[in-house]
Short mmCIF file of C-alpha atoms and ligand atoms in Angstrom, two decimals:
data_model
loop_
_atom_site.label_atom_id
_atom_site.label_comp_id
_atom_site.label_asym_id
_atom_site.label_seq_id
_atom_site.Cartn_x
_atom_site.Cartn_y
_atom_site.Cartn_z
CA MET A 1 28.57 7.03 24.23
CA SER A 2 28.30 3.38 23.15
CA LEU A 3 28.33 2.48 19.46
CA THR A 4 24.65 1.51 19.76
CA ASP A 5 23.76 4.94 21.14
CA GLN A 6 25.79 6.63 18.43
CA ILE A 7 23.96 4.62 15.75
CA LYS A 8 20.60 5.55 17.21
CA ALA A 9 21.52 9.23 17.42
CA GLU A 10 22.70 9.18 13.80
CA ALA A 11 19.52 7.42 12.66
CA ARG A 12 17.46 10.16 14.29
CA ARG A 13 19.66 12.81 12.73
CA LEU A 14 18.98 11.21 9.35
CA GLY A 15 15.25 11.68 9.88
CA PHE A 16 14.12 8.34 11.29
CA GLU A 17 11.74 9.10 14.15
CA ARG A 18 11.99 5.58 15.55
CA VAL A 19 14.89 3.19 15.87
CA GLY A 20 15.08 -0.10 17.76
CA ILE A 21 17.63 -2.91 17.61
CA VAL A 22 17.11 -6.64 18.07
CA PRO A 23 19.39 -9.66 17.71
CA ALA A 24 19.12 -11.45 14.36
CA GLY A 25 17.50 -14.87 14.41
CA PRO A 26 14.46 -16.73 13.14
CA ALA A 27 11.27 -14.92 12.26
CA LEU A 28 8.91 -16.11 14.98
CA THR A 29 5.71 -15.60 12.98
CA HIS A 30 6.93 -17.22 9.80
CA GLY A 31 4.51 -20.13 10.11
CA TYR A 32 1.65 -17.65 10.22
CA TYR A 33 2.99 -16.06 7.04
CA ARG A 34 3.11 -19.44 5.33
CA ASP A 35 -0.47 -20.10 6.39
CA TRP A 36 -1.47 -16.73 4.95
CA LEU A 37 0.13 -17.70 1.64
CA ALA A 38 -1.49 -21.13 1.72
CA GLU A 39 -4.91 -19.49 2.07
CA GLY A 40 -4.26 -17.79 -1.28
CA TYR A 41 -4.45 -14.34 0.31
CA ALA A 42 -1.41 -13.15 -1.67
CA GLY A 43 -3.36 -13.31 -4.94
CA GLU A 44 -1.08 -12.91 -7.95
CA MET A 45 1.88 -11.61 -5.92
CA ALA A 46 4.14 -14.53 -6.80
CA TYR A 47 7.17 -12.78 -5.33
CA LEU A 48 5.67 -13.23 -1.87
CA HIS A 49 5.85 -17.00 -2.37
CA ARG A 50 9.45 -16.72 -3.56
CA HIS A 51 10.21 -14.70 -0.41
CA ALA A 52 8.88 -17.39 1.90
CA VAL A 53 12.21 -19.18 2.39
CA PRO A 54 14.48 -16.16 2.99
CA LYS A 55 11.85 -14.60 5.25
CA ALA A 56 12.19 -17.46 7.73
CA HIS A 57 15.39 -16.07 9.25
CA ALA A 58 17.22 -12.76 9.26
CA THR A 59 20.17 -14.55 7.66
CA GLY A 60 17.97 -15.00 4.58
CA LEU A 61 18.77 -11.37 3.83
CA LEU A 62 22.35 -11.21 5.18
CA SER A 63 24.04 -14.52 5.90
CA SER A 64 26.32 -13.05 8.58
CA ALA A 65 23.56 -11.00 10.27
CA ARG A 66 23.90 -10.57 14.05
CA SER A 67 21.72 -7.51 14.58
CA VAL A 68 18.64 -5.97 12.99
CA ILE A 69 18.31 -2.20 13.20
CA CYS A 70 14.62 -1.35 12.70
CA LEU A 71 13.71 2.15 11.60
CA ALA A 72 10.51 4.10 10.99
CA LEU A 73 9.90 7.40 9.29
CA ASN A 74 6.63 9.32 9.44
CA TYR A 75 5.26 10.16 5.98
CA ARG A 76 1.91 11.63 6.97
CA PRO A 77 1.51 14.56 4.56
CA PRO A 78 -0.59 17.62 5.34
CA GLU A 79 -3.95 17.57 3.59
CA PRO A 80 -3.51 19.66 0.42
CA ALA A 81 -5.93 22.42 -0.49
CA GLY A 82 -8.64 21.06 -2.76
CA ASN A 83 -8.83 17.72 -1.00
CA ALA A 84 -12.39 18.51 0.03
CA ALA A 85 -13.32 18.34 -3.65
CA ALA A 86 -12.66 14.62 -3.75
CA GLY A 87 -15.67 12.79 -5.12
CA ALA A 88 -17.52 15.97 -6.02
CA ALA A 89 -15.85 16.87 -9.29
CA LEU A 90 -14.68 13.66 -10.95
CA ARG A 91 -11.60 13.41 -8.82
CA GLY A 92 -9.90 10.26 -7.66
CA ARG A 93 -7.98 9.56 -4.48
CA VAL A 94 -4.41 8.38 -4.07
CA SER A 95 -3.04 6.73 -0.95
CA ARG A 96 -1.03 9.20 1.13
CA TYR A 97 2.22 7.29 0.81
CA ALA A 98 2.18 8.05 -2.92
CA TRP A 99 1.63 11.80 -2.75
CA GLY A 100 5.34 12.51 -2.85
CA GLY A 101 8.44 11.09 -4.51
CA ASP A 102 9.57 7.49 -4.48
CA TYR A 103 10.17 6.61 -0.83
CA HIS A 104 12.41 3.66 -1.77
CA ASP A 105 15.02 6.02 -3.16
CA LEU A 106 14.95 8.26 -0.12
CA LEU A 107 15.03 5.43 2.44
CA HIS A 108 17.79 3.52 0.67
CA GLU A 109 19.87 6.66 0.50
CA ARG A 110 19.39 7.20 4.27
CA LEU A 111 20.24 3.57 4.97
CA GLU A 112 23.44 3.97 2.96
CA ARG A 113 24.39 7.02 5.00
CA LEU A 114 23.68 5.19 8.23
CA ALA A 115 25.77 2.22 7.04
CA ALA A 116 28.66 4.55 6.18
CA PHE A 117 28.44 6.08 9.65
CA ILE A 118 28.53 2.64 11.27
CA GLU A 119 31.55 1.58 9.25
CA THR A 120 33.41 4.72 10.23
CA HIS A 121 32.64 4.34 13.92
CA ALA A 122 32.95 0.56 14.21
CA GLY A 123 36.58 0.75 13.18
CA GLY A 124 36.65 -1.99 10.58
CA THR A 125 34.75 -3.67 7.80
CA VAL A 126 31.09 -4.17 8.63
CA HIS A 127 28.90 -6.46 6.60
CA ARG A 128 25.45 -5.01 6.25
CA ARG A 129 22.38 -4.94 4.08
CA GLY A 130 19.50 -2.51 3.96
CA ALA A 131 15.86 -3.40 3.29
CA VAL A 132 12.80 -1.36 2.43
CA ASP A 133 9.37 -3.03 2.22
CA SER A 134 9.77 -5.12 -0.94
CA ALA A 135 12.77 -7.09 0.42
CA PRO A 136 12.21 -10.67 1.65
CA PHE A 137 11.99 -9.71 5.31
CA MET A 138 9.20 -9.94 7.90
CA GLU A 139 9.56 -6.27 8.63
CA ARG A 140 6.50 -5.72 10.80
CA GLU A 141 7.38 -8.60 13.12
CA TRP A 142 10.92 -7.27 13.50
CA ALA A 143 9.62 -3.75 14.09
CA VAL A 144 7.33 -5.04 16.84
CA ARG A 145 10.16 -6.99 18.43
CA ALA A 146 12.31 -3.84 18.32
CA GLY A 147 9.61 -1.92 20.22
CA LEU A 148 8.49 0.31 17.33
CA GLY A 149 4.78 -0.37 17.88
CA TRP A 150 2.21 -3.11 17.44
CA VAL A 151 0.46 -4.60 14.43
CA GLY A 152 -3.13 -3.38 14.39
CA LYS A 153 -6.16 -5.34 13.25
CA ASN A 154 -5.66 -3.64 9.87
CA ALA A 155 -2.22 -5.34 9.68
CA MET A 156 -0.41 -2.00 9.82
CA LEU A 157 2.45 -1.26 12.22
CA ILE A 158 1.14 1.38 14.62
CA ASP A 159 3.32 3.54 16.83
CA TRP A 160 1.71 4.85 20.02
CA GLU A 161 2.56 8.47 19.14
CA LEU A 162 3.14 8.52 15.40
CA GLY A 163 0.24 6.31 14.31
CA SER A 164 0.56 4.15 11.22
CA TYR A 165 1.55 6.47 8.37
CA LEU A 166 5.07 5.09 8.64
CA PHE A 167 7.67 3.87 6.21
CA LEU A 168 9.66 1.00 7.72
CA ALA A 169 13.26 0.21 6.87
CA GLU A 170 15.89 -2.14 8.27
CA LEU A 171 19.63 -2.32 8.33
CA LEU A 172 21.07 -5.76 9.06
CA THR A 173 24.67 -5.97 10.23
CA ASP A 174 27.18 -8.51 11.52
CA LEU A 175 27.94 -6.25 14.48
CA VAL A 176 26.75 -7.23 17.92
CA LEU A 177 24.98 -4.25 19.48
CA ASP A 178 22.92 -3.46 22.58
CA TYR A 179 19.35 -4.63 22.16
CA ASP A 180 15.97 -3.10 22.95
CA GLU A 181 13.31 -4.63 25.14
CA PRO A 182 9.88 -4.09 23.57
CA PRO A 183 7.03 -3.31 25.98
CA ALA A 184 5.37 -6.51 27.20
CA ALA A 185 1.63 -7.07 27.15
CA PRO A 186 -0.11 -6.78 30.53
CA ARG A 187 -0.51 -10.26 31.98
CA SER A 188 -4.29 -10.21 31.60
CA ALA A 189 -3.94 -9.40 27.92
CA GLY A 190 -1.95 -12.53 27.19
CA ARG A 191 -3.62 -15.16 25.10
CA GLU A 192 -3.02 -18.63 23.89
CA PRO A 193 -1.33 -18.96 20.51
CA ARG A 194 -3.98 -19.62 17.90
CA ARG A 195 -4.61 -23.33 17.49
CA ASP A 196 -6.33 -23.26 14.15
CA ARG A 197 -3.18 -22.66 12.18
CA GLY A 198 0.35 -23.78 11.89
CA ALA A 199 0.85 -27.31 10.65
CA GLU A 200 3.75 -25.89 8.68
CA ASN A 201 5.39 -24.33 11.69
CA GLY A 202 7.31 -27.48 12.46
CA GLY A 203 6.38 -30.40 14.70
CA GLY A 204 2.68 -29.54 14.57
CA ALA A 205 3.24 -26.54 16.85
CA PRO A 206 0.81 -23.68 16.39
CA ALA A 207 2.00 -20.89 14.10
CA LEU A 208 2.63 -17.77 16.10
CA ALA A 209 0.91 -14.60 14.98
CA VAL A 210 2.38 -11.27 16.02
CA ALA A 211 -0.35 -11.10 18.67
CA ASP A 212 1.11 -14.24 20.25
CA LEU A 213 4.50 -12.69 20.96
CA GLY A 214 3.35 -11.44 24.36
CA LEU A 215 4.07 -7.81 23.50
CA ARG A 216 1.96 -4.74 24.15
CA GLU A 217 -0.90 -4.12 21.70
CA SER A 218 -3.41 -1.31 21.82
CA CYS A 219 -6.37 -2.01 19.52
CA GLY A 220 -8.51 -3.14 22.44
CA SER A 221 -12.10 -3.74 21.45
CA CYS A 222 -11.95 -1.32 18.49
CA THR A 223 -13.00 -2.75 15.11
CA ALA A 224 -13.24 0.52 13.16
CA CYS A 225 -10.90 -0.60 10.37
CA ILE A 226 -12.69 -3.92 9.88
CA ASP A 227 -16.07 -2.20 9.81
CA ALA A 228 -14.98 0.56 7.42
CA CYS A 229 -13.06 -1.49 4.86
CA PRO A 230 -15.02 -0.95 1.62
CA THR A 231 -14.31 -4.42 0.25
CA GLU A 232 -14.34 -6.47 3.48
CA ALA A 233 -10.71 -7.34 2.97
CA ILE A 234 -9.78 -7.58 6.66
CA VAL A 235 -10.88 -11.14 7.23
CA ALA A 236 -9.50 -11.56 10.77
CA ASP A 237 -7.38 -9.70 13.30
CA LYS A 238 -4.21 -8.61 11.42
CA THR A 239 -5.20 -10.66 8.40
CA VAL A 240 -5.90 -8.97 5.08
CA ASP A 241 -7.03 -10.97 2.09
CA ALA A 242 -5.02 -9.04 -0.48
CA ARG A 243 -7.28 -10.28 -3.27
CA ARG A 244 -10.04 -8.08 -1.85
CA CYS A 245 -7.85 -5.17 -0.77
CA ILE A 246 -8.06 -2.01 -2.87
CA SER A 247 -4.32 -1.51 -2.57
CA TYR A 248 -3.73 -4.84 -4.27
CA LEU A 249 -6.53 -4.35 -6.79
CA THR A 250 -5.32 -0.94 -7.91
CA ILE A 251 -1.55 -1.56 -7.78
CA GLU A 252 -0.54 -5.22 -7.95
CA LEU A 253 -3.32 -6.79 -9.99
CA LYS A 254 -2.50 -6.68 -13.69
CA GLY A 255 -5.78 -7.79 -15.27
CA PRO A 256 -9.33 -6.53 -14.84
CA ILE A 257 -10.55 -5.72 -11.34
CA PRO A 258 -13.13 -8.40 -10.46
CA ALA A 259 -16.63 -7.11 -11.21
CA ASP A 260 -17.98 -7.75 -7.71
CA LEU A 261 -15.26 -5.55 -6.16
CA ARG A 262 -15.37 -2.60 -8.57
CA GLU A 263 -18.02 -0.64 -6.71
CA GLY A 264 -16.11 -1.05 -3.45
CA VAL A 265 -13.04 0.51 -5.02
CA GLY A 266 -14.96 3.81 -5.04
CA ASP A 267 -12.78 6.73 -6.06
CA TRP A 268 -9.44 5.16 -5.08
CA ILE A 269 -7.15 5.06 -8.10
CA PHE A 270 -3.91 4.09 -6.37
CA GLY A 271 -3.95 2.33 -3.01
CA CYS A 272 -6.41 2.95 -0.20
CA ASP A 273 -6.14 4.63 3.20
CA VAL A 274 -9.57 3.87 4.64
CA CYS A 275 -8.39 1.50 7.37
CA GLN A 276 -5.82 4.07 8.47
CA GLU A 277 -8.12 7.08 8.18
CA VAL A 278 -10.61 5.57 10.61
CA CYS A 279 -7.99 4.37 13.08
CA PRO A 280 -8.20 6.38 16.31
CA TRP A 281 -4.43 6.10 16.68
CA ASN A 282 -4.03 8.31 13.59
CA ARG A 283 -6.22 11.13 14.89
CA HIS A 284 -3.59 13.35 16.47
CA THR A 285 -0.39 12.30 14.81
CA PRO A 286 2.22 14.78 13.59
CA GLU A 287 2.84 15.62 9.95
CA THR A 288 5.95 14.43 8.16
CA ARG A 289 9.15 16.41 8.43
CA GLU A 290 10.22 15.28 4.96
CA ALA A 291 9.68 17.75 2.12
CA ALA A 292 9.83 14.83 -0.35
CA PHE A 293 6.52 13.44 0.96
CA LEU A 294 4.45 16.61 0.82
CA GLY A 295 1.51 16.32 -1.53
CA ASN A 296 -0.48 18.65 -3.68
CA SER A 297 -4.04 18.37 -4.91
CA SER A 298 -3.05 17.15 -8.39
CA ARG A 299 -1.29 14.21 -6.76
CA ALA A 300 -3.69 13.58 -3.87
CA VAL A 301 -7.02 14.04 -5.67
CA PRO A 302 -6.25 14.14 -9.41
CA ALA A 303 -8.89 15.01 -11.99
CA LEU A 304 -10.03 11.70 -13.47
CA PRO A 305 -10.83 12.75 -17.08
CA GLU A 306 -7.38 14.30 -17.32
CA LEU A 307 -5.73 11.05 -16.18
CA LEU A 308 -7.78 9.00 -18.60
CA ALA A 309 -6.44 11.11 -21.46
CA LEU A 310 -2.78 10.44 -20.59
CA ASP A 311 -0.69 8.80 -23.28
CA GLU A 312 2.55 6.93 -22.50
CA SER A 313 4.74 10.01 -22.63
CA GLY A 314 2.26 12.00 -20.55
CA PHE A 315 2.23 9.23 -17.95
CA ARG A 316 6.03 9.07 -17.91
CA GLU A 317 6.35 12.80 -17.52
CA ARG A 318 3.88 12.97 -14.68
CA PHE A 319 4.65 9.83 -12.69
CA ARG A 320 8.24 8.70 -13.30
CA GLY A 321 10.08 8.73 -9.97
CA THR A 322 6.88 8.41 -7.96
CA PRO A 323 5.28 5.33 -6.37
CA ILE A 324 2.50 5.52 -8.98
CA TRP A 325 5.01 4.43 -11.61
CA ARG A 326 4.57 0.89 -10.30
CA THR A 327 1.08 0.46 -11.67
CA ARG A 328 2.13 1.57 -15.18
CA ARG A 329 -0.12 3.59 -17.43
CA ARG A 330 -2.51 0.74 -18.16
CA GLY A 331 -3.13 0.04 -14.46
CA LEU A 332 -3.67 3.68 -13.63
CA LEU A 333 -6.06 4.22 -16.53
CA ARG A 334 -7.97 1.03 -15.67
CA ASN A 335 -8.40 2.33 -12.11
CA THR A 336 -9.34 5.77 -13.37
CA ALA A 337 -12.09 4.34 -15.57
CA ILE A 338 -13.47 2.35 -12.63
CA ALA A 339 -13.46 5.45 -10.42
CA LEU A 340 -15.25 7.42 -13.14
CA GLY A 341 -17.87 4.69 -13.29
CA ASN A 342 -18.29 4.87 -9.54
CA ALA A 343 -18.87 8.62 -9.80
CA ALA A 344 -21.97 8.06 -11.96
CA PRO A 345 -24.61 8.04 -9.20
CA THR A 346 -23.50 11.41 -7.83
CA ALA A 347 -22.30 13.14 -11.00
CA THR A 348 -23.96 16.37 -12.02
CA PRO A 349 -25.30 16.41 -15.61
CA ALA A 350 -22.27 18.42 -16.72
CA SER A 351 -19.87 16.04 -14.97
CA ALA A 352 -21.63 13.06 -16.52
CA VAL A 353 -21.17 14.55 -19.99
CA THR A 354 -17.47 14.99 -19.30
CA ALA A 355 -17.11 11.49 -17.86
CA ILE A 356 -18.92 9.81 -20.74
CA GLY A 357 -16.81 11.69 -23.26
CA ALA A 358 -13.59 10.62 -21.57
CA LEU A 359 -14.76 7.02 -21.20
CA ALA A 360 -15.95 6.78 -24.80
CA THR A 361 -12.55 7.97 -25.95
CA ALA A 362 -10.92 5.34 -23.71
CA LEU A 363 -12.86 2.64 -25.58
CA GLY A 364 -10.27 3.26 -28.31
CA ASP A 365 -7.29 2.77 -25.98
CA ALA A 366 -4.59 0.32 -27.06
CA GLU A 367 -4.86 -1.60 -23.76
CA PRO A 368 -7.76 -4.07 -23.51
CA VAL A 369 -7.83 -3.76 -19.72
CA VAL A 370 -8.47 -0.02 -20.08
CA ARG A 371 -11.16 -0.54 -22.73
CA GLY A 372 -12.89 -3.17 -20.58
CA ALA A 373 -12.95 -0.89 -17.54
CA ALA A 374 -14.21 2.00 -19.66
CA ALA A 375 -17.04 -0.18 -20.98
CA TRP A 376 -18.07 -1.13 -17.45
CA ALA A 377 -18.01 2.51 -16.39
CA LEU A 378 -20.11 3.63 -19.36
CA GLY A 379 -22.70 1.08 -18.39
CA ARG A 380 -23.01 2.83 -15.02
CA TYR A 381 -24.02 6.07 -16.75
CA GLY A 382 -26.39 4.81 -19.38
CA GLY A 383 -28.20 7.19 -21.70
CA THR A 384 -27.89 7.58 -25.42
CA ALA A 385 -24.26 8.62 -25.71
CA ALA A 386 -22.93 5.94 -23.38
CA ARG A 387 -25.00 3.24 -25.03
CA GLU A 388 -23.97 4.31 -28.53
CA ALA A 389 -20.34 4.13 -27.52
CA LEU A 390 -20.86 0.68 -26.03
CA ALA A 391 -22.68 -0.56 -29.10
CA GLY A 392 -19.78 0.69 -31.22
CA ALA A 393 -17.29 -1.23 -29.06
CA LEU A 394 -19.41 -4.34 -29.23
CA ALA A 395 -19.45 -4.12 -33.02
CA THR A 396 -15.79 -3.31 -33.60
CA ASP A 397 -13.60 -4.40 -30.66
CA THR A 398 -11.77 -7.61 -31.49
CA ASP A 399 -10.85 -8.51 -27.93
CA PRO A 400 -13.32 -11.06 -26.52
CA ALA A 401 -12.93 -9.80 -22.94
CA VAL A 402 -13.71 -6.23 -23.97
CA GLN A 403 -16.67 -7.44 -26.03
CA ALA A 404 -17.99 -9.30 -23.02
CA GLU A 405 -17.65 -6.19 -20.85
CA ALA A 406 -19.44 -4.07 -23.46
CA LYS A 407 -22.24 -6.59 -23.74
CA LEU A 408 -22.76 -6.75 -19.99
CA ALA A 409 -22.56 -2.98 -19.68
CA LEU A 410 -25.15 -2.49 -22.42
CA ALA A 411 -27.48 -4.95 -20.77
CA ALA A 412 -27.08 -3.24 -17.40
CA SER A 413 -27.21 0.40 -18.52
CA PRO A 414 -30.44 2.35 -18.56
CA ALA A 415 -31.54 3.39 -22.06
CA SER A 416 -32.60 6.75 -20.74
CA GLY A 417 -32.22 8.68 -17.56
CA GLY A 418 -28.52 9.25 -18.19
CA PRO A 419 -27.29 12.57 -19.42
CA GLY A 420 -28.86 11.95 -22.81
CA ALA A 421 -27.76 12.50 -26.36
CA VAL A 422 -24.20 13.55 -25.83
CA THR A 423 -21.68 13.16 -28.59
CA PRO A 424 -18.48 11.60 -27.25
CA HIS A 425 -15.69 14.01 -27.87
CA ARG A 426 -12.01 13.76 -28.28
CA GLY A 427 -9.50 16.38 -27.25
CA ALA A 428 -11.92 18.85 -25.68
CA ALA A 429 -11.34 20.25 -22.21
CA LEU A 430 -12.09 17.31 -19.99
CA VAL A 431 -12.42 18.78 -16.53
CA ASP A 432 -15.42 20.79 -15.52
FE1 LIG B 1 -9.59 -2.46 3.26
FE2 LIG B 1 -8.51 -0.31 2.07
FE3 LIG B 1 -7.44 -1.29 4.28
FE4 LIG B 1 -7.26 -2.67 2.00
S1 LIG B 1 -6.31 -0.68 2.44
S2 LIG B 1 -7.76 -3.47 4.02
S3 LIG B 1 -9.26 -2.17 1.07
S4 LIG B 1 -9.50 -0.38 4.07
FE1 LIG B 2 -6.82 -1.30 15.80
FE2 LIG B 2 -9.09 0.15 15.71
FE3 LIG B 2 -6.86 1.04 14.52
FE4 LIG B 2 -8.18 -1.07 13.52
S1 LIG B 2 -8.95 1.03 13.65
S2 LIG B 2 -5.97 -0.88 13.76
S3 LIG B 2 -8.89 -2.06 15.40
S4 LIG B 2 -7.16 0.71 16.74
#
């Protein structure tokens, strides 16, 4: 068995369902990436600008790179019991990739084991470097070139059998290996590289998008993800304006979620799966084989009032070592308040009482971004209790941004018609 075949067999043994290998070289769609940055689509993710230079070539990650081993692992968790309750009982939703433990830890550990195997079997020192999503590497382009799938209109890497609930990882090495040939697009499906982009691609040449690589793609005429996106974040084929994307808004954005996008966030409190849920290529895909990615209802559809009552130590205890850690307590509670506000139109009277109590308490939170979101959410309920709480914040909160939120919320909230004269409570049971 060749070394390449041994590496692939070991990768599969380590749990990677897909492995493909391509020679290291320039990233062919780098100009497209630079255009995407220039449009401002990265929002506040400054690290994506810093990554622009190393992303141009595989050697940006490993200077001696000769080969890129592309790997994919299916994380699709089974739907936990209680998921059907989402939306009906003040519950939020969490993107599936965050239902389990921190995937970075697991993938890096597997990459290390694969690297150790390669060193043993290559018979000498091997330079290598592993990468998992946040590294400066154009991982979807490389995955496509390695034959792992295509990039769908929702900008996700989609495998023809496994769908798109995939974690991608790469191992770069200075070994020369045998390379994969990705499936080519049928001749009739070929298209001209887009001409409206690419001044930065060198010599005025058009910037290649992944669709221009001449490889097989299978979205066809489907537009389900574009049509279903709650915030209209998919602005073109494979192009997501992160500033509108719920994943960015609930995870990466540090300040308040822009007012015009709050309703679209719905009940998502960490990430968003809508453009994957509607994708026909995810309809019949297998569940993950990894125990670490299995969810439960408290992770998949957590009770919102309970989350809003978390203090720092409660947050640490519940979310350390999980992907949700990234958004920190203040981000999670901001999102939770927004989701509670979005539950107002469908809340039962009892649920509304619970929500208003939790939100009124959150008006006393130490974080202005949480207080501001709570004020907005209270304005969605209206009624005596919500309005009294807002008036109190307007009179006592010293943060101008929170004051402004409270003022707007008071102006927008109905004086009656909400759940009525409810005294905001502290410390009572918060989930009905
Ligand atoms: Fe739209 Fe959600 Fe997909 Fe972002 S993750 S593009 S908000 S559907
Ligand atoms: Fe492609 Fe349709 Fe899936 Fe979007 S929903 S990625 S258009 S197949």
